[in-house]
mmCIF file of C-alpha atoms in Angstrom:
data_model
loop_
_atom_site.group_PDB
_atom_site.id
_atom_site.type_symbol
_atom_site.label_atom_id
_atom_site.label_comp_id
_atom_site.label_asym_id
_atom_site.label_seq_id
_atom_site.Cartn_x
_atom_site.Cartn_y
_atom_site.Cartn_z
ATOM 1 C CA UNK A 1362 -26.541 -8.033 13.656
ATOM 2 C CA UNK A 1363 -29.179 -5.329 14.473
ATOM 3 C CA UNK A 1364 -28.465 -2.413 16.945
ATOM 4 C CA UNK A 1365 -31.267 -0.328 18.465
ATOM 5 C CA UNK A 1366 -32.014 3.100 17.214
ATOM 6 C CA UNK A 1367 -30.516 4.385 20.846
ATOM 7 C CA UNK A 1368 -27.603 2.711 20.040
ATOM 8 C CA UNK A 1369 -27.132 4.371 16.430
ATOM 9 C CA UNK A 1370 -27.976 7.753 17.674
ATOM 10 C CA UNK A 1371 -25.312 7.591 20.362
ATOM 11 C CA UNK A 1372 -22.745 6.232 17.571
ATOM 12 C CA UNK A 1373 -23.820 8.483 14.588
ATOM 13 C CA UNK A 1374 -22.122 11.908 15.839
ATOM 14 C CA UNK A 1375 -18.949 10.397 16.504
ATOM 15 C CA UNK A 1376 -18.946 8.861 12.954
ATOM 16 C CA UNK A 1377 -19.878 12.345 11.485
ATOM 17 C CA UNK A 1378 -16.533 13.876 13.895
ATOM 18 C CA UNK A 1379 -14.133 11.623 12.590
ATOM 19 C CA UNK A 1380 -15.268 12.123 8.860
ATOM 20 C CA UNK A 1381 -14.345 15.953 9.030
ATOM 21 C CA UNK A 1382 -11.047 15.398 10.731
ATOM 22 C CA UNK A 1383 -9.200 14.787 7.070
ATOM 23 C CA UNK A 1384 -10.624 18.064 6.184
ATOM 24 C CA UNK A 1385 -9.936 20.136 9.058
ATOM 25 C CA UNK A 1386 -6.305 19.089 9.213
ATOM 26 C CA UNK A 1387 -5.962 19.186 5.532
ATOM 27 C CA UNK A 1388 -7.319 22.953 5.717
ATOM 28 C CA UNK A 1389 -4.789 23.599 8.610
ATOM 29 C CA UNK A 1390 -1.935 22.116 6.481
ATOM 30 C CA UNK A 1391 -2.737 24.048 3.291
ATOM 31 C CA UNK A 1392 -3.628 27.229 4.959
ATOM 32 C CA UNK A 1393 -0.621 27.082 6.529
ATOM 33 C CA UNK A 1394 1.014 26.684 3.030
ATOM 34 C CA UNK A 1395 -0.115 29.779 1.259
ATOM 35 C CA UNK A 1396 -3.673 28.923 1.720
ATOM 36 C CA UNK A 1397 -3.743 27.082 -1.842
ATOM 37 C CA UNK A 1398 -7.575 25.914 -1.590
ATOM 38 C CA UNK A 1399 -8.835 29.126 0.265
ATOM 39 C CA UNK A 1400 -10.717 29.042 3.495
ATOM 40 C CA UNK A 1401 -13.995 26.998 2.540
ATOM 41 C CA UNK A 1402 -14.682 24.045 4.583
ATOM 42 C CA UNK A 1403 -16.720 21.199 3.401
ATOM 43 C CA UNK A 1404 -17.836 18.221 5.469
ATOM 44 C CA UNK A 1405 -17.841 15.103 4.407
ATOM 45 C CA UNK A 1406 -21.052 13.845 5.802
ATOM 46 C CA UNK A 1407 -22.881 10.495 5.689
ATOM 47 C CA UNK A 1408 -26.274 9.002 5.927
ATOM 48 C CA UNK A 1409 -26.606 6.624 8.774
ATOM 49 C CA UNK A 1410 -28.993 4.321 6.819
ATOM 50 C CA UNK A 1411 -25.621 3.526 4.540
ATOM 51 C CA UNK A 1412 -23.420 2.660 7.623
ATOM 52 C CA UNK A 1413 -23.594 -0.890 9.583
ATOM 53 C CA UNK A 1414 -22.177 -0.236 13.261
ATOM 54 C CA UNK A 1415 -20.228 -3.429 14.254
ATOM 55 C CA UNK A 1416 -18.555 -2.353 17.388
ATOM 56 C CA UNK A 1417 -16.764 -4.469 19.801
ATOM 57 C CA UNK A 1418 -15.286 -4.548 23.434
ATOM 58 C CA UNK A 1419 -12.177 -2.759 22.049
ATOM 59 C CA UNK A 1420 -13.364 -0.664 19.220
ATOM 60 C CA UNK A 1421 -16.654 1.082 20.508
ATOM 61 C CA UNK A 1422 -17.294 3.363 17.283
ATOM 62 C CA UNK A 1423 -16.462 0.824 14.375
ATOM 63 C CA UNK A 1424 -18.517 1.057 11.542
ATOM 64 C CA UNK A 1425 -18.576 -0.166 8.008
ATOM 65 C CA UNK A 1426 -20.696 0.697 4.602
ATOM 66 C CA UNK A 1427 -23.763 -1.551 3.913
ATOM 67 C CA UNK A 1428 -23.285 -4.239 1.685
ATOM 68 C CA UNK A 1429 -24.751 -4.442 -1.498
ATOM 69 C CA UNK A 1430 -25.967 -1.259 -1.608
ATOM 70 C CA UNK A 1431 -25.785 2.200 -3.952
ATOM 71 C CA UNK A 1432 -24.828 5.239 -2.202
ATOM 72 C CA UNK A 1433 -25.343 8.892 -3.793
ATOM 73 C CA UNK A 1434 -23.410 11.807 -3.032
ATOM 74 C CA UNK A 1435 -23.745 15.422 -3.797
ATOM 75 C CA UNK A 1436 -21.999 18.638 -2.592
ATOM 76 C CA UNK A 1437 -22.720 22.291 -4.078
ATOM 77 C CA UNK A 1438 -19.233 22.442 -5.465
ATOM 78 C CA UNK A 1439 -19.604 19.118 -7.322
ATOM 79 C CA UNK A 1440 -20.988 19.438 -11.200
ATOM 80 C CA UNK A 1441 -23.316 16.434 -10.462
ATOM 81 C CA UNK A 1442 -24.311 13.584 -8.001
ATOM 82 C CA UNK A 1443 -21.872 10.776 -7.670
ATOM 83 C CA UNK A 1444 -22.683 7.120 -7.041
ATOM 84 C CA UNK A 1445 -20.934 4.607 -4.966
ATOM 85 C CA UNK A 1446 -21.325 1.053 -5.769
ATOM 86 C CA UNK A 1447 -20.885 -1.051 -2.458
ATOM 87 C CA UNK A 1448 -20.800 -4.780 -3.520
ATOM 88 C CA UNK A 1449 -21.801 -7.841 -1.449
ATOM 89 C CA UNK A 1450 -18.991 -7.880 0.504
ATOM 90 C CA UNK A 1451 -19.070 -4.226 1.883
ATOM 91 C CA UNK A 1452 -16.332 -2.903 -0.666
ATOM 92 C CA UNK A 1453 -16.455 0.152 -3.021
ATOM 93 C CA UNK A 1454 -15.918 -1.874 -5.973
ATOM 94 C CA UNK A 1455 -17.722 -2.515 -9.387
ATOM 95 C CA UNK A 1456 -17.267 -6.469 -9.060
ATOM 96 C CA UNK A 1457 -17.878 -8.754 -6.549
ATOM 97 C CA UNK A 1458 -14.597 -11.102 -5.920
ATOM 98 C CA UNK A 1459 -14.661 -14.620 -5.406
ATOM 99 C CA UNK A 1460 -13.113 -15.720 -1.936
ATOM 100 C CA UNK A 1461 -10.734 -18.066 -4.016
ATOM 101 C CA UNK A 1462 -8.626 -16.408 -6.087
ATOM 102 C CA UNK A 1463 -8.562 -17.471 -9.658
ATOM 103 C CA UNK A 1464 -5.521 -19.169 -11.443
ATOM 104 C CA UNK A 1465 -2.947 -16.394 -12.523
ATOM 105 C CA UNK A 1466 -4.393 -13.709 -10.842
ATOM 106 C CA UNK A 1467 -2.406 -11.076 -9.072
ATOM 107 C CA UNK A 1468 -4.646 -9.894 -6.165
ATOM 108 C CA UNK A 1469 -3.949 -6.240 -4.881
ATOM 109 C CA UNK A 1470 -5.882 -4.897 -1.525
ATOM 110 C CA UNK A 1471 -6.180 -1.346 -0.870
ATOM 111 C CA UNK A 1472 -6.671 -0.013 2.769
ATOM 112 C CA UNK A 1473 -7.227 3.827 3.736
ATOM 113 C CA UNK A 1474 -9.716 6.225 4.385
ATOM 114 C CA UNK A 1475 -11.778 8.767 2.203
ATOM 115 C CA UNK A 1476 -8.639 9.094 -0.001
ATOM 116 C CA UNK A 1477 -8.871 5.529 -0.713
ATOM 117 C CA UNK A 1478 -12.581 4.618 -0.656
ATOM 118 C CA UNK A 1479 -12.805 7.410 -3.331
ATOM 119 C CA UNK A 1480 -15.151 9.922 -1.752
ATOM 120 C CA UNK A 1481 -17.100 12.504 -4.504
ATOM 121 C CA UNK A 1482 -16.218 10.303 -7.319
ATOM 122 C CA UNK A 1483 -18.095 7.502 -9.130
ATOM 123 C CA UNK A 1484 -16.737 4.154 -8.131
ATOM 124 C CA UNK A 1485 -15.207 3.445 -11.625
ATOM 125 C CA UNK A 1486 -13.410 6.970 -11.241
ATOM 126 C CA UNK A 1487 -11.308 6.142 -8.100
ATOM 127 C CA UNK A 1488 -7.846 5.331 -8.084
ATOM 128 C CA UNK A 1489 -8.195 1.987 -7.135
ATOM 129 C CA UNK A 1490 -10.708 0.942 -10.094
ATOM 130 C CA UNK A 1491 -8.565 3.012 -12.657
ATOM 131 C CA UNK A 1492 -5.419 1.159 -11.464
ATOM 132 C CA UNK A 1493 -7.424 -2.250 -11.895
ATOM 133 C CA UNK A 1494 -8.400 -1.260 -15.387
ATOM 134 C CA UNK A 1495 -4.753 -0.089 -16.323
ATOM 135 C CA UNK A 1496 -3.263 -3.303 -15.287
ATOM 136 C CA UNK A 1497 -5.461 -5.451 -16.917
ATOM 137 C CA UNK A 1498 -4.727 -3.235 -20.175
ATOM 138 C CA UNK A 1499 -0.769 -3.829 -20.317
ATOM 139 C CA UNK A 1500 0.489 -7.301 -21.249
ATOM 140 C CA UNK A 1501 3.569 -8.998 -19.775
ATOM 141 C CA UNK A 1502 3.729 -6.979 -16.461
ATOM 142 C CA UNK A 1503 3.993 -9.932 -14.471
ATOM 143 C CA UNK A 1504 4.801 -13.376 -15.584
ATOM 144 C CA UNK A 1505 2.416 -16.169 -15.858
ATOM 145 C CA UNK A 1506 -0.254 -13.451 -14.796
ATOM 146 C CA UNK A 1507 -3.686 -13.265 -16.889
ATOM 147 C CA UNK A 1508 -5.298 -10.779 -14.481
ATOM 148 C CA UNK A 1509 -5.170 -8.136 -11.951
ATOM 149 C CA UNK A 1510 -7.865 -7.671 -9.204
ATOM 150 C CA UNK A 1511 -7.680 -4.554 -7.075
ATOM 151 C CA UNK A 1512 -10.005 -4.943 -3.938
ATOM 152 C CA UNK A 1513 -10.787 -1.600 -2.294
ATOM 153 C CA UNK A 1514 -11.223 -1.756 1.732
ATOM 154 C CA UNK A 1515 -11.092 1.901 1.936
ATOM 155 C CA UNK A 1516 -13.698 3.742 4.225
ATOM 156 C CA UNK A 1517 -13.986 7.334 4.890
ATOM 157 C CA UNK A 1518 -13.236 8.171 8.638
ATOM 158 C CA UNK A 1519 -10.855 5.513 9.164
ATOM 159 C CA UNK A 1520 -7.845 5.567 11.037
ATOM 160 C CA UNK A 1521 -4.983 3.090 10.955
ATOM 161 C CA UNK A 1522 -6.717 0.923 13.526
ATOM 162 C CA UNK A 1523 -10.074 0.702 11.992
ATOM 163 C CA UNK A 1524 -8.214 0.049 8.823
ATOM 164 C CA UNK A 1525 -6.205 -2.658 10.184
ATOM 165 C CA UNK A 1526 -9.395 -4.345 11.914
ATOM 166 C CA UNK A 1527 -11.300 -4.107 8.601
ATOM 167 C CA UNK A 1528 -8.751 -6.160 6.849
ATOM 168 C CA UNK A 1529 -8.548 -8.661 9.582
ATOM 169 C CA UNK A 1530 -12.561 -9.033 9.892
ATOM 170 C CA UNK A 1531 -13.216 -8.522 5.686
ATOM 171 C CA UNK A 1532 -10.060 -8.810 3.579
ATOM 172 C CA UNK A 1533 -7.567 -11.613 5.181
ATOM 173 C CA UNK A 1534 -9.831 -14.497 3.675
ATOM 174 C CA UNK A 1535 -9.231 -13.138 0.081
ATOM 175 C CA UNK A 1536 -5.574 -13.707 0.608
ATOM 176 C CA UNK A 1537 -4.036 -10.921 -1.390
ATOM 177 C CA UNK A 1538 -0.820 -10.951 -2.961
ATOM 178 C CA UNK A 1539 0.215 -7.511 -2.123
ATOM 179 C CA UNK A 1540 -1.519 -4.820 0.243
ATOM 180 C CA UNK A 1541 -1.419 -0.872 -0.657
ATOM 181 C CA UNK A 1542 -1.913 1.403 2.060
ATOM 182 C CA UNK A 1543 -2.340 5.145 1.699
ATOM 183 C CA UNK A 1544 -1.468 6.904 5.024
ATOM 184 C CA UNK A 1545 -1.371 10.661 5.604
ATOM 185 C CA UNK A 1546 -0.754 13.330 8.091
ATOM 186 C CA UNK A 1547 -4.131 12.659 9.811
ATOM 187 C CA UNK A 1548 -3.657 8.840 10.166
ATOM 188 C CA UNK A 1549 -0.814 9.172 12.285
ATOM 189 C CA UNK A 1550 -2.095 12.202 14.323
ATOM 190 C CA UNK A 1551 -5.701 10.778 15.199
ATOM 191 C CA UNK A 1552 -6.820 7.570 17.143
ATOM 192 C CA UNK A 1553 -10.510 7.179 17.171
ATOM 193 C CA UNK A 1554 -11.020 5.543 20.164
ATOM 194 C CA UNK A 1555 -9.273 8.055 22.280
ATOM 195 C CA UNK A 1556 -10.232 11.148 20.566
ATOM 196 C CA UNK A 1557 -13.904 10.998 19.946
ATOM 197 C CA UNK A 1558 -14.922 11.072 23.704
ATOM 198 C CA UNK A 1559 -12.450 13.960 24.321
ATOM 199 C CA UNK A 1560 -14.134 15.841 21.437
ATOM 200 C CA UNK A 1561 -17.439 15.228 22.666
ATOM 201 C CA UNK A 1562 -16.722 16.400 25.891
ATOM 202 C CA UNK A 1563 -15.245 19.728 24.669
ATOM 203 C CA UNK A 1564 -17.994 20.292 22.428
ATOM 204 C CA UNK A 1565 -20.529 20.171 25.137
ATOM 205 C CA UNK A 1566 -18.478 22.367 27.259
ATOM 206 C CA UNK A 1567 -18.403 24.763 24.641
ATOM 207 C CA UNK A 1568 -22.224 24.360 24.395
ATOM 208 C CA UNK A 1569 -21.819 23.710 20.601
ATOM 209 C CA UNK A 1570 -24.867 22.121 18.820
ATOM 210 C CA UNK A 1571 -23.636 19.825 16.050
ATOM 211 C CA UNK A 1572 -26.244 20.788 13.713
ATOM 212 C CA UNK A 1573 -25.378 24.305 13.990
ATOM 213 C CA UNK A 1574 -23.352 26.528 11.844
ATOM 214 C CA UNK A 1575 -21.216 27.771 14.610
ATOM 215 C CA UNK A 1576 -20.139 24.107 15.137
ATOM 216 C CA UNK A 1577 -18.624 24.358 11.717
ATOM 217 C CA UNK A 1578 -17.197 28.031 11.793
ATOM 218 C CA UNK A 1579 -17.484 29.881 14.921
ATOM 219 C CA UNK A 1580 -18.416 33.587 14.953
ATOM 220 C CA UNK A 1581 -14.913 34.523 15.060
ATOM 221 C CA UNK A 1582 -14.188 32.527 11.844
ATOM 222 C CA UNK A 1583 -12.408 29.343 13.400
ATOM 223 C CA UNK A 1584 -13.143 26.113 11.509
ATOM 224 C CA UNK A 1585 -14.758 23.101 14.040
ATOM 225 C CA UNK A 1586 -13.757 25.278 17.093
ATOM 226 C CA UNK A 1587 -14.099 22.004 19.205
ATOM 227 C CA UNK A 1588 -11.787 20.254 16.944
ATOM 228 C CA UNK A 1589 -9.020 22.727 17.329
ATOM 229 C CA UNK A 1590 -9.313 22.805 21.134
ATOM 230 C CA UNK A 1591 -9.661 18.746 20.968
ATOM 231 C CA UNK A 1592 -6.420 18.388 19.365
ATOM 232 C CA UNK A 1593 -4.438 20.630 21.454
ATOM 233 C CA UNK A 1594 -5.849 18.798 24.605
ATOM 234 C CA UNK A 1595 -5.444 15.448 22.799
ATOM 235 C CA UNK A 1596 -1.781 15.806 21.832
ATOM 236 C CA UNK A 1597 -1.410 17.675 25.443
ATOM 237 C CA UNK A 1598 -2.870 14.658 27.253
ATOM 238 C CA UNK A 1599 -1.232 12.046 25.209
ATOM 239 C CA UNK A 1600 1.667 13.146 23.445
ATOM 240 C CA UNK A 1601 2.959 11.991 19.876
ATOM 241 C CA UNK A 1602 5.233 9.220 21.467
ATOM 242 C CA UNK A 1603 2.269 7.767 23.283
ATOM 243 C CA UNK A 1604 0.004 8.179 19.992
ATOM 244 C CA UNK A 1605 2.779 6.496 17.832
ATOM 245 C CA UNK A 1606 3.652 3.754 20.010
ATOM 246 C CA UNK A 1607 -0.225 2.716 20.240
ATOM 247 C CA UNK A 1608 -0.189 2.804 16.198
ATOM 248 C CA UNK A 1609 2.876 0.719 16.087
ATOM 249 C CA UNK A 1610 1.209 -1.863 18.352
ATOM 250 C CA UNK A 1611 -1.661 -1.954 16.038
ATOM 251 C CA UNK A 1612 0.443 -2.276 13.365
ATOM 252 C CA UNK A 1613 2.647 -5.124 14.647
ATOM 253 C CA UNK A 1614 -1.061 -7.040 15.385
ATOM 254 C CA UNK A 1615 -1.777 -6.371 11.826
ATOM 255 C CA UNK A 1616 1.369 -7.889 10.722
ATOM 256 C CA UNK A 1617 0.523 -10.963 12.686
ATOM 257 C CA UNK A 1618 -2.334 -11.449 10.536
ATOM 258 C CA UNK A 1619 -0.585 -10.407 7.054
ATOM 259 C CA UNK A 1620 3.137 -11.496 6.169
ATOM 260 C CA UNK A 1621 2.770 -10.638 2.489
ATOM 261 C CA UNK A 1622 4.316 -7.733 0.645
ATOM 262 C CA UNK A 1623 2.908 -4.498 2.119
ATOM 263 C CA UNK A 1624 3.506 -1.156 0.597
ATOM 264 C CA UNK A 1625 2.510 2.053 2.191
ATOM 265 C CA UNK A 1626 2.640 5.364 0.562
ATOM 266 C CA UNK A 1627 2.119 8.958 1.304
ATOM 267 C CA UNK A 1628 2.254 12.360 -0.872
ATOM 268 C CA UNK A 1629 5.544 13.510 -1.697
ATOM 269 C CA UNK A 1630 4.426 17.064 -0.227
ATOM 270 C CA UNK A 1631 3.892 15.544 3.145
ATOM 271 C CA UNK A 1632 6.223 17.207 5.807
ATOM 272 C CA UNK A 1633 9.353 15.086 6.621
ATOM 273 C CA UNK A 1634 8.035 14.282 10.048
ATOM 274 C CA UNK A 1635 5.124 12.740 8.647
ATOM 275 C CA UNK A 1636 6.998 10.933 5.963
ATOM 276 C CA UNK A 1637 9.563 9.478 8.463
ATOM 277 C CA UNK A 1638 6.879 8.192 10.645
ATOM 278 C CA UNK A 1639 5.012 6.519 7.858
ATOM 279 C CA UNK A 1640 8.146 5.184 6.544
ATOM 280 C CA UNK A 1641 9.294 3.577 9.886
ATOM 281 C CA UNK A 1642 5.671 1.908 10.112
ATOM 282 C CA UNK A 1643 6.519 0.007 6.730
ATOM 283 C CA UNK A 1644 9.690 -0.935 8.203
ATOM 284 C CA UNK A 1645 7.867 -3.009 10.955
ATOM 285 C CA UNK A 1646 6.383 -5.300 8.579
ATOM 286 C CA UNK A 1647 8.818 -8.163 7.452
ATOM 287 C CA UNK A 1648 7.919 -7.512 3.835
ATOM 288 C CA UNK A 1649 7.337 -3.715 4.154
ATOM 289 C CA UNK A 1650 8.127 -1.369 1.464
ATOM 290 C CA UNK A 1651 7.591 2.866 1.356
ATOM 291 C CA UNK A 1652 7.168 4.852 -1.654
ATOM 292 C CA UNK A 1653 5.748 8.464 -2.466
ATOM 293 C CA UNK A 1654 3.228 9.712 -4.823
ATOM 294 C CA UNK A 1655 2.977 13.303 -6.553
ATOM 295 C CA UNK A 1656 1.198 15.918 -4.200
ATOM 296 C CA UNK A 1657 -2.112 17.058 -5.910
ATOM 297 C CA UNK A 1658 -2.410 20.559 -7.381
ATOM 298 C CA UNK A 1659 -5.512 22.571 -6.737
ATOM 299 C CA UNK A 1660 -6.946 21.856 -10.120
ATOM 300 C CA UNK A 1661 -6.695 17.944 -9.143
ATOM 301 C CA UNK A 1662 -8.701 18.316 -6.044
ATOM 302 C CA UNK A 1663 -11.894 19.268 -4.705
ATOM 303 C CA UNK A 1664 -12.160 22.405 -2.518
ATOM 304 C CA UNK A 1665 -11.974 20.242 0.533
ATOM 305 C CA UNK A 1666 -8.664 18.678 -0.576
ATOM 306 C CA UNK A 1667 -9.881 15.338 -1.609
ATOM 307 C CA UNK A 1668 -9.089 14.237 -5.044
ATOM 308 C CA UNK A 1669 -10.974 14.812 -7.948
ATOM 309 C CA UNK A 1670 -11.259 12.612 -11.242
ATOM 310 C CA UNK A 1671 -8.009 14.194 -12.362
ATOM 311 C CA UNK A 1672 -6.411 13.637 -9.158
ATOM 312 C CA UNK A 1673 -7.604 9.926 -8.840
ATOM 313 C CA UNK A 1674 -5.722 9.343 -12.434
ATOM 314 C CA UNK A 1675 -2.547 11.031 -11.027
ATOM 315 C CA UNK A 1676 -2.595 8.849 -7.940
ATOM 316 C CA UNK A 1677 -3.475 5.445 -10.263
ATOM 317 C CA UNK A 1678 -0.664 6.675 -12.789
ATOM 318 C CA UNK A 1679 2.078 7.045 -9.902
ATOM 319 C CA UNK A 1680 1.164 3.759 -8.232
ATOM 320 C CA UNK A 1681 1.384 1.874 -11.583
ATOM 321 C CA UNK A 1682 4.964 3.455 -12.396
ATOM 322 C CA UNK A 1683 5.961 2.315 -9.054
ATOM 323 C CA UNK A 1684 4.737 -1.348 -10.040
ATOM 324 C CA UNK A 1685 6.076 -1.237 -13.397
ATOM 325 C CA UNK A 1686 9.721 -0.366 -11.827
ATOM 326 C CA UNK A 1687 9.290 -2.863 -8.904
ATOM 327 C CA UNK A 1688 8.123 -6.196 -10.308
ATOM 328 C CA UNK A 1689 9.713 -8.110 -7.850
ATOM 329 C CA UNK A 1690 7.356 -6.373 -4.955
ATOM 330 C CA UNK A 1691 3.990 -7.170 -6.850
ATOM 331 C CA UNK A 1692 4.778 -10.111 -9.233
ATOM 332 C CA UNK A 1693 4.529 -12.879 -6.745
#
């Protein structure tokens, strides 16, 4: 579907805004906890030519990667440029997967945001690809299984609703045996469709040019000042009960479209409130499960808190360990 250049110009700032929420919230949490990664903020920007805008009547700002493309990324704190291989279905995967699952194959699907997509690492180095390779290198994990597939539906900037829509639109047809869903603090504290217009209004009131340095860090050192004010007003206007209720309705609709095993996980260094909410989300599914992975240290993350190659290995190892200990969940 083609959209006018005016429509792209209208939506693109909203996409950019959502992609920095992980950075800002991660910074806020880490700064509060001894400022482990320092005060440097890096924005995970994207190229509008690498996005397909596919909004509908409800989700006005929904977007997806351009299928069958190779995208590059480079930040000044990265040693070298990385490449994302987007397959013909629009997934950050090395391979194209047939719609019909091959015999004796366990098909795993992953949902999430940039931490699942694998931003700042080559496609082959993200945790979903590492997990696929490890599963296929170990014999006898599941009986009567010759092969494992891990299909990555993660996209940077997605909230719970966008991830659910992507599964319904793109993933359901692949009929996965199990879904792994990586959720974090920001995922349960942001609703794209509610927050985007509010932040836009606030940034205009503050007379902030989105291309300026002051949009990123104000003169008095506040990172993303319109976001700081936006989140204050967002939570004041809607309240966590309303936000969580909305997200639970989204998950209930998702569960109408998927009744298989669903394993939702988060980091073990998340705050207890976040863990409890994410755990409650897993209980909404008739076949829901919850587990935690190790929190990443500073040498396992980039300066903006995204996992580096070491971090992705930690995540893939933790998930593999969970799978080996729980074959009844994965070996269906």
